[in-house]
PDB file of C-alpha atoms in Angstrom:
ATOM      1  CA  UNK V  20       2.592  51.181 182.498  1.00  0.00           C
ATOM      2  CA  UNK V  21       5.146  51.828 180.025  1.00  0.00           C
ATOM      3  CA  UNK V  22       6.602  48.949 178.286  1.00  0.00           C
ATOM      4  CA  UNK V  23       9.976  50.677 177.004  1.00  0.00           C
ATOM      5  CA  UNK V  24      10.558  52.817 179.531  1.00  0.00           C
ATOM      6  CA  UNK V  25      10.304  50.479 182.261  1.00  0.00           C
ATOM      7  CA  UNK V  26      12.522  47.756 180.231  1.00  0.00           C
ATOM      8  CA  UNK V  27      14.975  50.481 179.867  1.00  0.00           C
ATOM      9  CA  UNK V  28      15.147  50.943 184.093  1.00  0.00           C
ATOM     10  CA  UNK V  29      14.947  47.889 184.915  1.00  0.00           C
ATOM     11  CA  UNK V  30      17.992  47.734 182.578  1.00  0.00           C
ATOM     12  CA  UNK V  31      20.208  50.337 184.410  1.00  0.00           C
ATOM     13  CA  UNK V  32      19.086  48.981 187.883  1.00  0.00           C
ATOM     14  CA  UNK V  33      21.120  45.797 186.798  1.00  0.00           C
ATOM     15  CA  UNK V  34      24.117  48.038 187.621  1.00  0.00           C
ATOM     16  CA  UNK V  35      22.857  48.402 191.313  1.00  0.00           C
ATOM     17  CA  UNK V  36      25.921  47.328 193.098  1.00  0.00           C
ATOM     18  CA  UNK V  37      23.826  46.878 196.567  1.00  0.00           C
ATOM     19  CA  UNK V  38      20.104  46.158 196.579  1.00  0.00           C
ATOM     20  CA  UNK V  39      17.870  48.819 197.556  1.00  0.00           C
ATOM     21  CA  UNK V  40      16.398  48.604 200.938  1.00  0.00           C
ATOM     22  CA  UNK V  41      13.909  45.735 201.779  1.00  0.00           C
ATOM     23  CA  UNK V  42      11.430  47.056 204.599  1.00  0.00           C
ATOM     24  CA  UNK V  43       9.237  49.481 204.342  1.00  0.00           C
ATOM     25  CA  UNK V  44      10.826  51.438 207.409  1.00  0.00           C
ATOM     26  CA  UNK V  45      14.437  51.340 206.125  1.00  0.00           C
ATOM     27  CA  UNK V  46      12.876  52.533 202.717  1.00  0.00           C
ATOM     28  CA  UNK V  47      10.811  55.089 204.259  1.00  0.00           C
ATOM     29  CA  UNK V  48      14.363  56.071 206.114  1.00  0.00           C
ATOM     30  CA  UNK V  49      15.835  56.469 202.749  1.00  0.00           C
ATOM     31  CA  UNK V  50      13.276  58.570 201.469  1.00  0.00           C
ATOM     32  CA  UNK V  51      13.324  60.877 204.188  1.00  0.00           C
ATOM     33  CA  UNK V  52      16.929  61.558 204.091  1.00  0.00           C
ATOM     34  CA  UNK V  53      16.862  61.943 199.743  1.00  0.00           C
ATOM     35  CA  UNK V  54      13.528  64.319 200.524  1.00  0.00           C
ATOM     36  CA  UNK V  55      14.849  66.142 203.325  1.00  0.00           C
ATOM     37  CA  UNK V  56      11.887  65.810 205.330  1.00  0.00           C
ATOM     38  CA  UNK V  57       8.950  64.144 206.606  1.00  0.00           C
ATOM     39  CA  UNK V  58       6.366  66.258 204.953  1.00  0.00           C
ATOM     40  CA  UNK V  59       7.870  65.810 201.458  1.00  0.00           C
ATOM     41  CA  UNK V  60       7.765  62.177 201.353  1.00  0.00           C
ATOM     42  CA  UNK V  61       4.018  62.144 202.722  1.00  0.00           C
ATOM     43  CA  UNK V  62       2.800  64.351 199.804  1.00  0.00           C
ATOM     44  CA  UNK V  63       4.911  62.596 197.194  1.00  0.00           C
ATOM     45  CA  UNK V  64       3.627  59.252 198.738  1.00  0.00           C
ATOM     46  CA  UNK V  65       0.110  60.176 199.347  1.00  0.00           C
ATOM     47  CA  UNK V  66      -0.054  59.420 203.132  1.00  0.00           C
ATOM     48  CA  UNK V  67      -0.091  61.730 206.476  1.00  0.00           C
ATOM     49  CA  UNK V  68       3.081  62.752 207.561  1.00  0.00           C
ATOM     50  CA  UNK V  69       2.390  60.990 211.395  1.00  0.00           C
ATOM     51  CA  UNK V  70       2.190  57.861 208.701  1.00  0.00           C
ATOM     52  CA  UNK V  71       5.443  58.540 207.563  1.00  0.00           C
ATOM     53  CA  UNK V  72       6.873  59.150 211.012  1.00  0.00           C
ATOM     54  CA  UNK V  73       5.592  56.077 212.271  1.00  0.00           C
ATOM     55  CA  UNK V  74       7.420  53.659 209.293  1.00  0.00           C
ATOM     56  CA  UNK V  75      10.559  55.510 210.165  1.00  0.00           C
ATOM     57  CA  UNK V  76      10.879  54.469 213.734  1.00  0.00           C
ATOM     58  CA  UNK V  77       9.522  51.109 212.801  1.00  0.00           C
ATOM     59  CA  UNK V  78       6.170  51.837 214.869  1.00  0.00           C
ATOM     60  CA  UNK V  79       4.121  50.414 211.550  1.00  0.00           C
ATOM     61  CA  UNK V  80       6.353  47.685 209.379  1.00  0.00           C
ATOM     62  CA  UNK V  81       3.757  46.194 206.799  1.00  0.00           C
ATOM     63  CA  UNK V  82       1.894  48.622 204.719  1.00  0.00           C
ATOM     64  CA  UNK V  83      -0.800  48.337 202.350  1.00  0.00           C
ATOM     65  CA  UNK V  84      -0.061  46.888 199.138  1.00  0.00           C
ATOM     66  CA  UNK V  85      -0.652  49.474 196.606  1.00  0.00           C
ATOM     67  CA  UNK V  86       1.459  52.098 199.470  1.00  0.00           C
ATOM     68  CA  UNK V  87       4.092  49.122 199.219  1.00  0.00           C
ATOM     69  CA  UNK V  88       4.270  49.531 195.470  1.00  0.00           C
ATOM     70  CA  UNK V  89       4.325  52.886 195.810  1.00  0.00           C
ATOM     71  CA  UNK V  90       7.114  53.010 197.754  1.00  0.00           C
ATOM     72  CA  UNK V  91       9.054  50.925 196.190  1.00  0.00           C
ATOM     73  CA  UNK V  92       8.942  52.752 193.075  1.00  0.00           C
ATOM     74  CA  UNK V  93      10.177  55.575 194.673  1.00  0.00           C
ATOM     75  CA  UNK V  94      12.815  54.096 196.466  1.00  0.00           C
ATOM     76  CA  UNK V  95      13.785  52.967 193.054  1.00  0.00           C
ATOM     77  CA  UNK V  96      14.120  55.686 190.945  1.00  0.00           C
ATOM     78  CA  UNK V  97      16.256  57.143 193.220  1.00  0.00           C
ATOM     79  CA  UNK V  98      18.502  54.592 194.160  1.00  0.00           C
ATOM     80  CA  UNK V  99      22.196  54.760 193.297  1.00  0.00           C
ATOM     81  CA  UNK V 100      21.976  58.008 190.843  1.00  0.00           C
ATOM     82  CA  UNK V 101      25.569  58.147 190.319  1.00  0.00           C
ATOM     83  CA  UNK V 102      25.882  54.646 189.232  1.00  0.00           C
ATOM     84  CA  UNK V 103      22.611  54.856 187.419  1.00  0.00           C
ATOM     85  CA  UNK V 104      24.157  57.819 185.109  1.00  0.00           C
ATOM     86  CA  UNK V 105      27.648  55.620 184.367  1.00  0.00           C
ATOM     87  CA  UNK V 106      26.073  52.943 183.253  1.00  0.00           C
ATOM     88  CA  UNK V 107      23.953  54.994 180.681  1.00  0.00           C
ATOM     89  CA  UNK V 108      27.024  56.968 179.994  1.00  0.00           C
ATOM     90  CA  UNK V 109      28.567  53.995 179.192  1.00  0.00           C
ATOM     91  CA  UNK V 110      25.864  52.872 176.904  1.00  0.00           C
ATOM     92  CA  UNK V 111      25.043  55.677 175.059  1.00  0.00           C
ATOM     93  CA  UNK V 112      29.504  56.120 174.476  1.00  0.00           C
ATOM     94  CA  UNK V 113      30.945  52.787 174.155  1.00  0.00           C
ATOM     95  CA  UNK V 114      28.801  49.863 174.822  1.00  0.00           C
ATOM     96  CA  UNK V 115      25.496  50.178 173.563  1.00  0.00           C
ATOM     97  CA  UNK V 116      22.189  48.386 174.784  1.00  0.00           C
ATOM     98  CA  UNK V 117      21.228  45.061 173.763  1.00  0.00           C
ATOM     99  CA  UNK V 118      17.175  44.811 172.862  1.00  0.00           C
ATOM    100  CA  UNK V 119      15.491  41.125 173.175  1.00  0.00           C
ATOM    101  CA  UNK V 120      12.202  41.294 171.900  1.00  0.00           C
ATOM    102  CA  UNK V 121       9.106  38.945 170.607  1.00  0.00           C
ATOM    103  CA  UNK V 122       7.232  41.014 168.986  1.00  0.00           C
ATOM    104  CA  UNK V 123       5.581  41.643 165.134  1.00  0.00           C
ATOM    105  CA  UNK V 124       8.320  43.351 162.768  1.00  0.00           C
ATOM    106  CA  UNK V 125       7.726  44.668 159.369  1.00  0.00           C
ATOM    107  CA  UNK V 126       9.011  47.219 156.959  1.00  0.00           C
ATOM    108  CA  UNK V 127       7.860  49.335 154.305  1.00  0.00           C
ATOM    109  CA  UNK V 128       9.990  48.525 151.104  1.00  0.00           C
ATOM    110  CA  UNK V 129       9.919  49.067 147.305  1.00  0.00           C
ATOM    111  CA  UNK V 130       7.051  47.283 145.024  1.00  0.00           C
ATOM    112  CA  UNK V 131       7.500  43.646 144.768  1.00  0.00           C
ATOM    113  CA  UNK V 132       9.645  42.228 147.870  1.00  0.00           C
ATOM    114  CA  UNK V 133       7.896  40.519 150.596  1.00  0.00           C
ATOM    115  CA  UNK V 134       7.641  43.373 153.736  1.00  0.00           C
ATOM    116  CA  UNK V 135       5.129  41.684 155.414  1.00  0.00           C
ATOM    117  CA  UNK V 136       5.050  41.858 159.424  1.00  0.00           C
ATOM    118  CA  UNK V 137       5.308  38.620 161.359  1.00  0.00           C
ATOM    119  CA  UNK V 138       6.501  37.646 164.797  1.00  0.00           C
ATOM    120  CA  UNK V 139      10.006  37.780 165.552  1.00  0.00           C
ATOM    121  CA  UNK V 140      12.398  36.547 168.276  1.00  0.00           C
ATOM    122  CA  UNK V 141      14.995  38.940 168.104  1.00  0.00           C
ATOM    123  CA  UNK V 142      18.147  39.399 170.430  1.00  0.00           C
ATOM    124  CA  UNK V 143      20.275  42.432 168.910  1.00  0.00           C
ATOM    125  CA  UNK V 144      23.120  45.084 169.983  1.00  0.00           C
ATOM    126  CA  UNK V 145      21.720  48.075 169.472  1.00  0.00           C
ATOM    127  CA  UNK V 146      25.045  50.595 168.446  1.00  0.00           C
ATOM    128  CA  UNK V 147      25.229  53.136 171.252  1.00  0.00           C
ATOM    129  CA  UNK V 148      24.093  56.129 169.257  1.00  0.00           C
ATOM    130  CA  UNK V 149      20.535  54.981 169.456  1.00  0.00           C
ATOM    131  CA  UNK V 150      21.467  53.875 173.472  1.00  0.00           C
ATOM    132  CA  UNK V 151      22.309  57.892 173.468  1.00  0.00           C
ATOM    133  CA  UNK V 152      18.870  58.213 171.917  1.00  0.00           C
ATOM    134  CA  UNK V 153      16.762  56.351 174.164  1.00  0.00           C
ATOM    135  CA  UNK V 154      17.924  57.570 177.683  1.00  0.00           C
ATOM    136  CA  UNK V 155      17.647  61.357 175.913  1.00  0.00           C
ATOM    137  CA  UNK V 156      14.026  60.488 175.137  1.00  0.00           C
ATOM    138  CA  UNK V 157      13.437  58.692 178.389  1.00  0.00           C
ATOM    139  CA  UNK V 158      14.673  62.058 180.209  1.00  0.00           C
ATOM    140  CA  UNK V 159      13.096  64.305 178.430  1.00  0.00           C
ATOM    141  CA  UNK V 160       9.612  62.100 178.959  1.00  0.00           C
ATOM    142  CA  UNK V 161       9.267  60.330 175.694  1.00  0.00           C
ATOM    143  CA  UNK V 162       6.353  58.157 175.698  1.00  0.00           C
ATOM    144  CA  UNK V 163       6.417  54.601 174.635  1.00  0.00           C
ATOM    145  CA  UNK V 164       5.516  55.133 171.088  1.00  0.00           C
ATOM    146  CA  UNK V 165       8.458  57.438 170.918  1.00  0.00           C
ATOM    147  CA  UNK V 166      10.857  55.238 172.693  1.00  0.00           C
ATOM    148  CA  UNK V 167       9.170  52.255 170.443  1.00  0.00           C
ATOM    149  CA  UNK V 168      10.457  53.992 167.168  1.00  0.00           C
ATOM    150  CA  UNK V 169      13.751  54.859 168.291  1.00  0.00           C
ATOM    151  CA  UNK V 170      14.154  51.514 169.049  1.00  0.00           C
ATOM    152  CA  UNK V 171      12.647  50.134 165.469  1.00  0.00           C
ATOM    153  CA  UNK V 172      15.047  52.789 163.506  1.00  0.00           C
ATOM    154  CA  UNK V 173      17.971  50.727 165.552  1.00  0.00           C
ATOM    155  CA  UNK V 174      16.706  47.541 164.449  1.00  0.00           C
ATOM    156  CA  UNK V 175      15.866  49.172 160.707  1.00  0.00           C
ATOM    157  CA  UNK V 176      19.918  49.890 160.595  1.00  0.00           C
ATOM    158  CA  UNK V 177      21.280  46.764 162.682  1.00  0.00           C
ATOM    159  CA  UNK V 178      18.936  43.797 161.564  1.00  0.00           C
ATOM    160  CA  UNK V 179      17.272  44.469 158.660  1.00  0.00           C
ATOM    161  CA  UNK V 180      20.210  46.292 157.252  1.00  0.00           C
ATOM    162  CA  UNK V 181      23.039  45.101 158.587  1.00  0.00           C
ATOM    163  CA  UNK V 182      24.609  48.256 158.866  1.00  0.00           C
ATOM    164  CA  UNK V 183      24.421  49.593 155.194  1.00  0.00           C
ATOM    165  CA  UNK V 184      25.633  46.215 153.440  1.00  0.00           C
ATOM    166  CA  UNK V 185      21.928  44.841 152.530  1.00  0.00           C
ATOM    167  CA  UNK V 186      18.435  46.304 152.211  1.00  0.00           C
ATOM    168  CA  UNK V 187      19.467  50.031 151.366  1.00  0.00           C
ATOM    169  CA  UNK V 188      16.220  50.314 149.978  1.00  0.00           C
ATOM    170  CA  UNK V 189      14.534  50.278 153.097  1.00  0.00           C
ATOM    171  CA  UNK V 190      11.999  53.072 154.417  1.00  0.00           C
ATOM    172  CA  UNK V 191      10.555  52.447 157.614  1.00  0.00           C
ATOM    173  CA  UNK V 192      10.347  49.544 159.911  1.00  0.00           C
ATOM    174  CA  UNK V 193       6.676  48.558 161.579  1.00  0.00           C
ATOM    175  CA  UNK V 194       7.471  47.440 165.351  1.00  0.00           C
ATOM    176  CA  UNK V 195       4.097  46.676 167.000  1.00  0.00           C
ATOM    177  CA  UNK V 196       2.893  43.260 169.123  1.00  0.00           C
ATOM    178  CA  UNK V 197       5.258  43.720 171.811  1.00  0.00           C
ATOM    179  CA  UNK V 198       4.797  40.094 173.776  1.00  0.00           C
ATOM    180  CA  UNK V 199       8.184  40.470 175.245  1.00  0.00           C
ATOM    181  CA  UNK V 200      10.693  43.419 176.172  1.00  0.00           C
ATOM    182  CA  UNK V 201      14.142  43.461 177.717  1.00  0.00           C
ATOM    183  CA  UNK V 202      16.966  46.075 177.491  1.00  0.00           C
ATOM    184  CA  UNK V 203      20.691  44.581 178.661  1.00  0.00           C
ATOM    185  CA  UNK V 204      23.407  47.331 178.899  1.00  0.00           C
TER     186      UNK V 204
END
């Protein structure tokens, strides 16, 4: 499970303007038509293709939990790709991305101020060059220690130093202890 990039999706799926499809059959519908095919969907999914066939015309309508969360992730990631890409547009251009975290922040700093980490509750606007940064990583399959120091250079230049007007002096910011994680576009 990835902490950042999931926060991140779930993020851009608060742009859905419907919901994505509830049952399994109208999901496994959905997937067909996206996939082109029966036989796609049952080797992305893991299942027999008569499986498949059977959740489209509503023959089976409860599957297996872990196949439920399976499909569901699918039907997710796929859902709405034109509004998924304006509302990261948007982000990364004009908006930004707003982080809320709880999690232990420190910095590395010259001799003799007081850098060490503790636990923060932070809720900060992230500018939408790092926004830009993020979604780039995500795509390109950044893992979350990536997408965790993209995000703790974005709080190094908007918390810590306010955009340029305090701590100038400041190296590197320590982001580790992630209790909590939401991204708000």
């Amino acid at each position: 499970m990835s902490m950042f990039g999931d926060g991140l999706d779930q993020a851009v799926q608060k742009a859905f303007t419907r919901p994505i499809p509830k049952s399994a059959g109208a999901q496994m519908r959905y997937l067909v038509k996206q996939l082109k095919g029966t036989k796609a969907v049952a080797q992305m999914l893991r299942i027999s293709q008569r499986t498949v066939e059977r959740y489209v015309k509503d023959q089976i309508k409860k599957p297996r939990a872990d196949l439920a969360a399976r499909l569901q992730g699918e039907v997710k990631k796929r859902w709405q790709p034109q509004i998924r890409a304006k509302a990261r547009e948007k982000a990364a251009t004009t908006d930004g991305i707003v982080i809320d975290t709880r999690a232990r922040l420190g910095y590395v700093a010259p001799i003799g101020s007081t850098d060490e980490d503790r636990m923060r509750d932070l809720t900060v606007a992230l500018p939408p060059r790092f926004a830009a940064r993020l979604f780039a990583a995500q795509e390109q399959g950044a893992g979350d220690d990536q997408l965790r120091q993209i995000a703790a250079e974005g709080l190094k230049e908007t918390y810590f130093q306010d955009g340029g007007r305090r701590a100038g002096s400041l190296e590197e910011v320590r982001f580790t202890d992630v209790e909590r994680l939401e991204f708000d576009l």
